[in-house]
Amino acid sequence: MSKLSYLSKPREKPHRYCTITKLIQKNSQRFRDLEILIHRGIDGSRDAMTYKELYVEASKLAKFLVYKGIQKGDKIALFGPNTLEWVVGELAIILAGGVAVHVTISVTDARDLWDIFRQADCKAFLIDPGKGEAFLDAIFAVTCAFLAPTSFKTVQGHRLERRDSFVSQGS
């Protein structure tokens, strides 16, 4: 073996492993006001989130997911554009014990969305409508197209089917 290989001898000091949830929790206390996420828009806008804000928002959403019945190992489809809220949603799913199934905003066919949802055995959607709800109409059109017409409820002027399968996270 090469002398440069890490396999040539064991590590002298053991690694300090930590889960993502523990790491974010520790860093939210340690680096409270330090920005962890920065999103720069094409229009020159800048949105940022601190460690504390990320942890607080993700914890609130995780508690809501658990309240709605999400359990450890349940898969949740995360659908929407790349935003700060997407990261909050991802962390919330992890904090709730769920597994995030990423669905990009480029999915425009209801059959494709249904295939992803069905094959992954998702229990719910976490929907990010984008900045200023820019993608809201497109998201509702795609998501409502594949659901059976049962138990409609109105949400923000749109008819949704099986409302309990949806969690809408606003920007």
PDB file of C-alpha atoms in Angstrom:
ATOM      1  CA  MET A   1       0.000   0.000   0.000  1.00  0.00           C
ATOM      2  CA  SER A   2       1.044   3.548  -0.643  1.00  0.00           C
ATOM      3  CA  LYS A   3       2.290   5.608   2.278  1.00  0.00           C
ATOM      4  CA  LEU A   4      -0.183   8.271   1.169  1.00  0.00           C
ATOM      5  CA  SER A   5      -3.191   5.959   1.442  1.00  0.00           C
ATOM      6  CA  TYR A   6      -5.533   6.516   4.356  1.00  0.00           C
ATOM      7  CA  LEU A   7      -5.790   2.736   4.542  1.00  0.00           C
ATOM      8  CA  SER A   8      -2.121   2.378   5.486  1.00  0.00           C
ATOM      9  CA  LYS A   9      -2.780   3.106   9.157  1.00  0.00           C
ATOM     10  CA  PRO A  10      -5.819   3.699  11.350  1.00  0.00           C
ATOM     11  CA  ARG A  11      -6.876   7.188  12.252  1.00  0.00           C
ATOM     12  CA  GLU A  12      -5.301   8.284  15.527  1.00  0.00           C
ATOM     13  CA  LYS A  13      -8.172  10.477  16.599  1.00  0.00           C
ATOM     14  CA  PRO A  14     -11.683   9.073  16.078  1.00  0.00           C
ATOM     15  CA  HIS A  15     -14.219  11.020  14.035  1.00  0.00           C
ATOM     16  CA  ARG A  16     -16.969  12.804  15.927  1.00  0.00           C
ATOM     17  CA  TYR A  17     -20.026  11.723  13.969  1.00  0.00           C
ATOM     18  CA  CYS A  18     -23.273  13.606  14.218  1.00  0.00           C
ATOM     19  CA  THR A  19     -26.632  13.374  12.470  1.00  0.00           C
ATOM     20  CA  ILE A  20     -27.825  16.213  10.241  1.00  0.00           C
ATOM     21  CA  THR A  21     -30.599  17.054  12.680  1.00  0.00           C
ATOM     22  CA  LYS A  22     -28.223  17.238  15.645  1.00  0.00           C
ATOM     23  CA  LEU A  23     -25.736  19.280  13.637  1.00  0.00           C
ATOM     24  CA  ILE A  24     -28.338  21.858  12.573  1.00  0.00           C
ATOM     25  CA  GLN A  25     -29.674  22.008  16.135  1.00  0.00           C
ATOM     26  CA  LYS A  26     -26.182  22.599  17.578  1.00  0.00           C
ATOM     27  CA  ASN A  27     -25.282  25.146  14.919  1.00  0.00           C
ATOM     28  CA  SER A  28     -28.558  27.019  15.426  1.00  0.00           C
ATOM     29  CA  GLN A  29     -27.386  27.701  18.981  1.00  0.00           C
ATOM     30  CA  ARG A  30     -23.706  28.200  18.159  1.00  0.00           C
ATOM     31  CA  PHE A  31     -24.051  30.375  15.056  1.00  0.00           C
ATOM     32  CA  ARG A  32     -27.524  31.847  15.657  1.00  0.00           C
ATOM     33  CA  ASP A  33     -27.207  34.924  13.472  1.00  0.00           C
ATOM     34  CA  LEU A  34     -24.808  33.553  10.860  1.00  0.00           C
ATOM     35  CA  GLU A  35     -26.348  33.089   7.417  1.00  0.00           C
ATOM     36  CA  ILE A  36     -26.425  29.481   6.277  1.00  0.00           C
ATOM     37  CA  LEU A  37     -28.500  29.955   3.112  1.00  0.00           C
ATOM     38  CA  ILE A  38     -28.384  32.723   0.537  1.00  0.00           C
ATOM     39  CA  HIS A  39     -30.544  32.787  -2.577  1.00  0.00           C
ATOM     40  CA  ARG A  40     -29.816  35.314  -5.282  1.00  0.00           C
ATOM     41  CA  GLY A  41     -32.565  35.844  -7.819  1.00  0.00           C
ATOM     42  CA  ILE A  42     -32.115  36.588 -11.495  1.00  0.00           C
ATOM     43  CA  ASP A  43     -33.657  39.994 -10.816  1.00  0.00           C
ATOM     44  CA  GLY A  44     -30.846  40.810  -8.371  1.00  0.00           C
ATOM     45  CA  SER A  45     -32.877  40.076  -5.249  1.00  0.00           C
ATOM     46  CA  ARG A  46     -31.212  38.472  -2.264  1.00  0.00           C
ATOM     47  CA  ASP A  47     -32.908  36.300   0.331  1.00  0.00           C
ATOM     48  CA  ALA A  48     -31.015  34.813   3.254  1.00  0.00           C
ATOM     49  CA  MET A  49     -31.697  32.622   6.235  1.00  0.00           C
ATOM     50  CA  THR A  50     -29.683  32.246   9.437  1.00  0.00           C
ATOM     51  CA  TYR A  51     -29.007  28.979  11.231  1.00  0.00           C
ATOM     52  CA  LYS A  52     -31.563  29.906  13.876  1.00  0.00           C
ATOM     53  CA  GLU A  53     -34.241  30.853  11.325  1.00  0.00           C
ATOM     54  CA  LEU A  54     -33.677  27.619   9.402  1.00  0.00           C
ATOM     55  CA  TYR A  55     -33.958  25.474  12.498  1.00  0.00           C
ATOM     56  CA  VAL A  56     -37.006  27.303  13.889  1.00  0.00           C
ATOM     57  CA  GLU A  57     -38.913  27.190  10.577  1.00  0.00           C
ATOM     58  CA  ALA A  58     -38.010  23.568   9.871  1.00  0.00           C
ATOM     59  CA  SER A  59     -38.968  22.544  13.424  1.00  0.00           C
ATOM     60  CA  LYS A  60     -42.376  24.200  13.114  1.00  0.00           C
ATOM     61  CA  LEU A  61     -43.059  22.473   9.830  1.00  0.00           C
ATOM     62  CA  ALA A  62     -41.777  19.136  11.173  1.00  0.00           C
ATOM     63  CA  LYS A  63     -44.158  19.380  14.136  1.00  0.00           C
ATOM     64  CA  PHE A  64     -47.011  20.059  11.717  1.00  0.00           C
ATOM     65  CA  LEU A  65     -46.062  17.022   9.607  1.00  0.00           C
ATOM     66  CA  VAL A  66     -46.026  14.818  12.705  1.00  0.00           C
ATOM     67  CA  TYR A  67     -49.382  16.306  13.776  1.00  0.00           C
ATOM     68  CA  LYS A  68     -50.779  15.378  10.344  1.00  0.00           C
ATOM     69  CA  GLY A  69     -49.676  11.773  10.857  1.00  0.00           C
ATOM     70  CA  ILE A  70     -46.243  11.558   9.248  1.00  0.00           C
ATOM     71  CA  GLN A  71     -44.228   8.822  10.929  1.00  0.00           C
ATOM     72  CA  LYS A  72     -40.622   7.664  10.825  1.00  0.00           C
ATOM     73  CA  GLY A  73     -39.807   6.327   7.363  1.00  0.00           C
ATOM     74  CA  ASP A  74     -42.841   7.847   5.597  1.00  0.00           C
ATOM     75  CA  LYS A  75     -41.981   9.287   2.210  1.00  0.00           C
ATOM     76  CA  ILE A  76     -43.032  12.847   1.375  1.00  0.00           C
ATOM     77  CA  ALA A  77     -42.868  14.304  -2.122  1.00  0.00           C
ATOM     78  CA  LEU A  78     -41.122  17.697  -2.104  1.00  0.00           C
ATOM     79  CA  PHE A  79     -42.383  19.622  -5.115  1.00  0.00           C
ATOM     80  CA  GLY A  80     -41.452  23.111  -6.268  1.00  0.00           C
ATOM     81  CA  PRO A  81     -38.645  25.351  -7.503  1.00  0.00           C
ATOM     82  CA  ASN A  82     -35.264  25.752  -5.811  1.00  0.00           C
ATOM     83  CA  THR A  83     -35.859  28.247  -3.011  1.00  0.00           C
ATOM     84  CA  LEU A  84     -34.911  28.720   0.627  1.00  0.00           C
ATOM     85  CA  GLU A  85     -38.253  27.169   1.499  1.00  0.00           C
ATOM     86  CA  TRP A  86     -37.238  24.007  -0.367  1.00  0.00           C
ATOM     87  CA  VAL A  87     -34.346  23.597   2.087  1.00  0.00           C
ATOM     88  CA  VAL A  88     -36.673  24.283   5.027  1.00  0.00           C
ATOM     89  CA  GLY A  89     -39.026  21.621   3.673  1.00  0.00           C
ATOM     90  CA  GLU A  90     -36.226  19.097   3.213  1.00  0.00           C
ATOM     91  CA  LEU A  91     -34.952  19.624   6.757  1.00  0.00           C
ATOM     92  CA  ALA A  92     -38.500  19.506   8.163  1.00  0.00           C
ATOM     93  CA  ILE A  93     -39.095  16.141   6.518  1.00  0.00           C
ATOM     94  CA  ILE A  94     -35.859  14.830   8.016  1.00  0.00           C
ATOM     95  CA  LEU A  95     -36.688  16.268  11.475  1.00  0.00           C
ATOM     96  CA  ALA A  96     -40.110  14.584  11.314  1.00  0.00           C
ATOM     97  CA  GLY A  97     -38.393  11.273  10.561  1.00  0.00           C
ATOM     98  CA  GLY A  98     -39.582  11.161   6.969  1.00  0.00           C
ATOM     99  CA  VAL A  99     -37.815  10.588   3.692  1.00  0.00           C
ATOM    100  CA  ALA A 100     -37.832  13.358   1.076  1.00  0.00           C
ATOM    101  CA  VAL A 101     -38.726  12.384  -2.480  1.00  0.00           C
ATOM    102  CA  HIS A 102     -37.577  15.222  -4.749  1.00  0.00           C
ATOM    103  CA  VAL A 103     -39.899  16.162  -7.582  1.00  0.00           C
ATOM    104  CA  THR A 104     -38.561  18.973  -9.747  1.00  0.00           C
ATOM    105  CA  ILE A 105     -40.780  21.752 -11.010  1.00  0.00           C
ATOM    106  CA  SER A 106     -40.018  20.539 -14.548  1.00  0.00           C
ATOM    107  CA  VAL A 107     -42.503  17.676 -14.060  1.00  0.00           C
ATOM    108  CA  THR A 108     -45.493  18.993 -15.988  1.00  0.00           C
ATOM    109  CA  ASP A 109     -47.353  15.809 -16.826  1.00  0.00           C
ATOM    110  CA  ALA A 110     -49.785  14.532 -14.207  1.00  0.00           C
ATOM    111  CA  ARG A 111     -49.022  10.921 -15.190  1.00  0.00           C
ATOM    112  CA  ASP A 112     -45.318  11.433 -14.441  1.00  0.00           C
ATOM    113  CA  LEU A 113     -46.163  12.992 -11.090  1.00  0.00           C
ATOM    114  CA  TRP A 114     -48.519  10.129 -10.270  1.00  0.00           C
ATOM    115  CA  ASP A 115     -45.844   7.557 -11.219  1.00  0.00           C
ATOM    116  CA  ILE A 116     -43.301   9.207  -8.907  1.00  0.00           C
ATOM    117  CA  PHE A 117     -45.822   9.499  -6.075  1.00  0.00           C
ATOM    118  CA  ARG A 118     -47.063   5.899  -6.479  1.00  0.00           C
ATOM    119  CA  GLN A 119     -43.701   4.199  -7.034  1.00  0.00           C
ATOM    120  CA  ALA A 120     -42.120   5.995  -4.100  1.00  0.00           C
ATOM    121  CA  ASP A 121     -45.175   5.198  -1.934  1.00  0.00           C
ATOM    122  CA  CYS A 122     -45.435   8.829  -0.774  1.00  0.00           C
ATOM    123  CA  LYS A 123     -47.795   9.651   2.081  1.00  0.00           C
ATOM    124  CA  ALA A 124     -47.989  13.395   1.376  1.00  0.00           C
ATOM    125  CA  PHE A 125     -46.836  16.326  -0.721  1.00  0.00           C
ATOM    126  CA  LEU A 126     -44.862  19.275   0.547  1.00  0.00           C
ATOM    127  CA  ILE A 127     -45.431  22.009  -2.010  1.00  0.00           C
ATOM    128  CA  ASP A 128     -43.391  25.188  -2.444  1.00  0.00           C
ATOM    129  CA  PRO A 129     -45.269  27.548  -4.776  1.00  0.00           C
ATOM    130  CA  GLY A 130     -42.164  29.681  -5.407  1.00  0.00           C
ATOM    131  CA  LYS A 131     -41.431  33.320  -4.705  1.00  0.00           C
ATOM    132  CA  GLY A 132     -44.671  35.272  -4.755  1.00  0.00           C
ATOM    133  CA  GLU A 133     -46.464  31.995  -5.490  1.00  0.00           C
ATOM    134  CA  ALA A 134     -45.193  32.194  -9.077  1.00  0.00           C
ATOM    135  CA  PHE A 135     -45.654  28.459  -9.673  1.00  0.00           C
ATOM    136  CA  LEU A 136     -48.877  27.995  -7.692  1.00  0.00           C
ATOM    137  CA  ASP A 137     -51.241  27.679 -10.659  1.00  0.00           C
ATOM    138  CA  ALA A 138     -48.965  25.228 -12.459  1.00  0.00           C
ATOM    139  CA  ILE A 139     -48.521  23.138  -9.314  1.00  0.00           C
ATOM    140  CA  PHE A 140     -52.257  22.961  -8.648  1.00  0.00           C
ATOM    141  CA  ALA A 141     -52.959  22.090 -12.279  1.00  0.00           C
ATOM    142  CA  VAL A 142     -50.494  19.205 -12.248  1.00  0.00           C
ATOM    143  CA  THR A 143     -51.290  17.876  -8.775  1.00  0.00           C
ATOM    144  CA  CYS A 144     -55.070  18.089  -9.103  1.00  0.00           C
ATOM    145  CA  ALA A 145     -55.041  16.453 -12.537  1.00  0.00           C
ATOM    146  CA  PHE A 146     -54.069  13.036 -11.225  1.00  0.00           C
ATOM    147  CA  LEU A 147     -56.290  12.796  -8.130  1.00  0.00           C
ATOM    148  CA  ALA A 148     -59.674  11.116  -8.133  1.00  0.00           C
ATOM    149  CA  PRO A 149     -62.593  13.578  -7.884  1.00  0.00           C
ATOM    150  CA  THR A 150     -63.492  12.903  -4.257  1.00  0.00           C
ATOM    151  CA  SER A 151     -63.902  15.112  -1.185  1.00  0.00           C
ATOM    152  CA  PHE A 152     -63.039  18.485  -2.706  1.00  0.00           C
ATOM    153  CA  LYS A 153     -62.070  21.440  -0.556  1.00  0.00           C
ATOM    154  CA  THR A 154     -61.234  24.970  -1.638  1.00  0.00           C
ATOM    155  CA  VAL A 155     -57.795  26.322  -0.801  1.00  0.00           C
ATOM    156  CA  GLN A 156     -56.768  29.805  -1.939  1.00  0.00           C
ATOM    157  CA  GLY A 157     -59.492  29.768  -4.586  1.00  0.00           C
ATOM    158  CA  HIS A 158     -58.392  26.411  -6.017  1.00  0.00           C
ATOM    159  CA  ARG A 159     -60.219  23.130  -5.674  1.00  0.00           C
ATOM    160  CA  LEU A 160     -58.069  20.441  -4.128  1.00  0.00           C
ATOM    161  CA  GLU A 161     -58.869  16.780  -3.817  1.00  0.00           C
ATOM    162  CA  ARG A 162     -57.847  14.689  -0.823  1.00  0.00           C
ATOM    163  CA  ARG A 163     -56.732  17.826   1.076  1.00  0.00           C
ATOM    164  CA  ASP A 164     -55.015  15.835   3.828  1.00  0.00           C
ATOM    165  CA  SER A 165     -52.456  14.569   1.315  1.00  0.00           C
ATOM    166  CA  PHE A 166     -51.275  18.117   0.721  1.00  0.00           C
ATOM    167  CA  VAL A 167     -49.174  20.424   2.835  1.00  0.00           C
ATOM    168  CA  SER A 168     -48.637  23.800   1.219  1.00  0.00           C
ATOM    169  CA  GLN A 169     -45.567  25.703   2.311  1.00  0.00           C
ATOM    170  CA  GLY A 170     -45.785  29.359   1.318  1.00  0.00           C
ATOM    171  CA  SER A 171     -42.817  31.517   0.391  1.00  0.00           C
TER     172      SER A 171
END
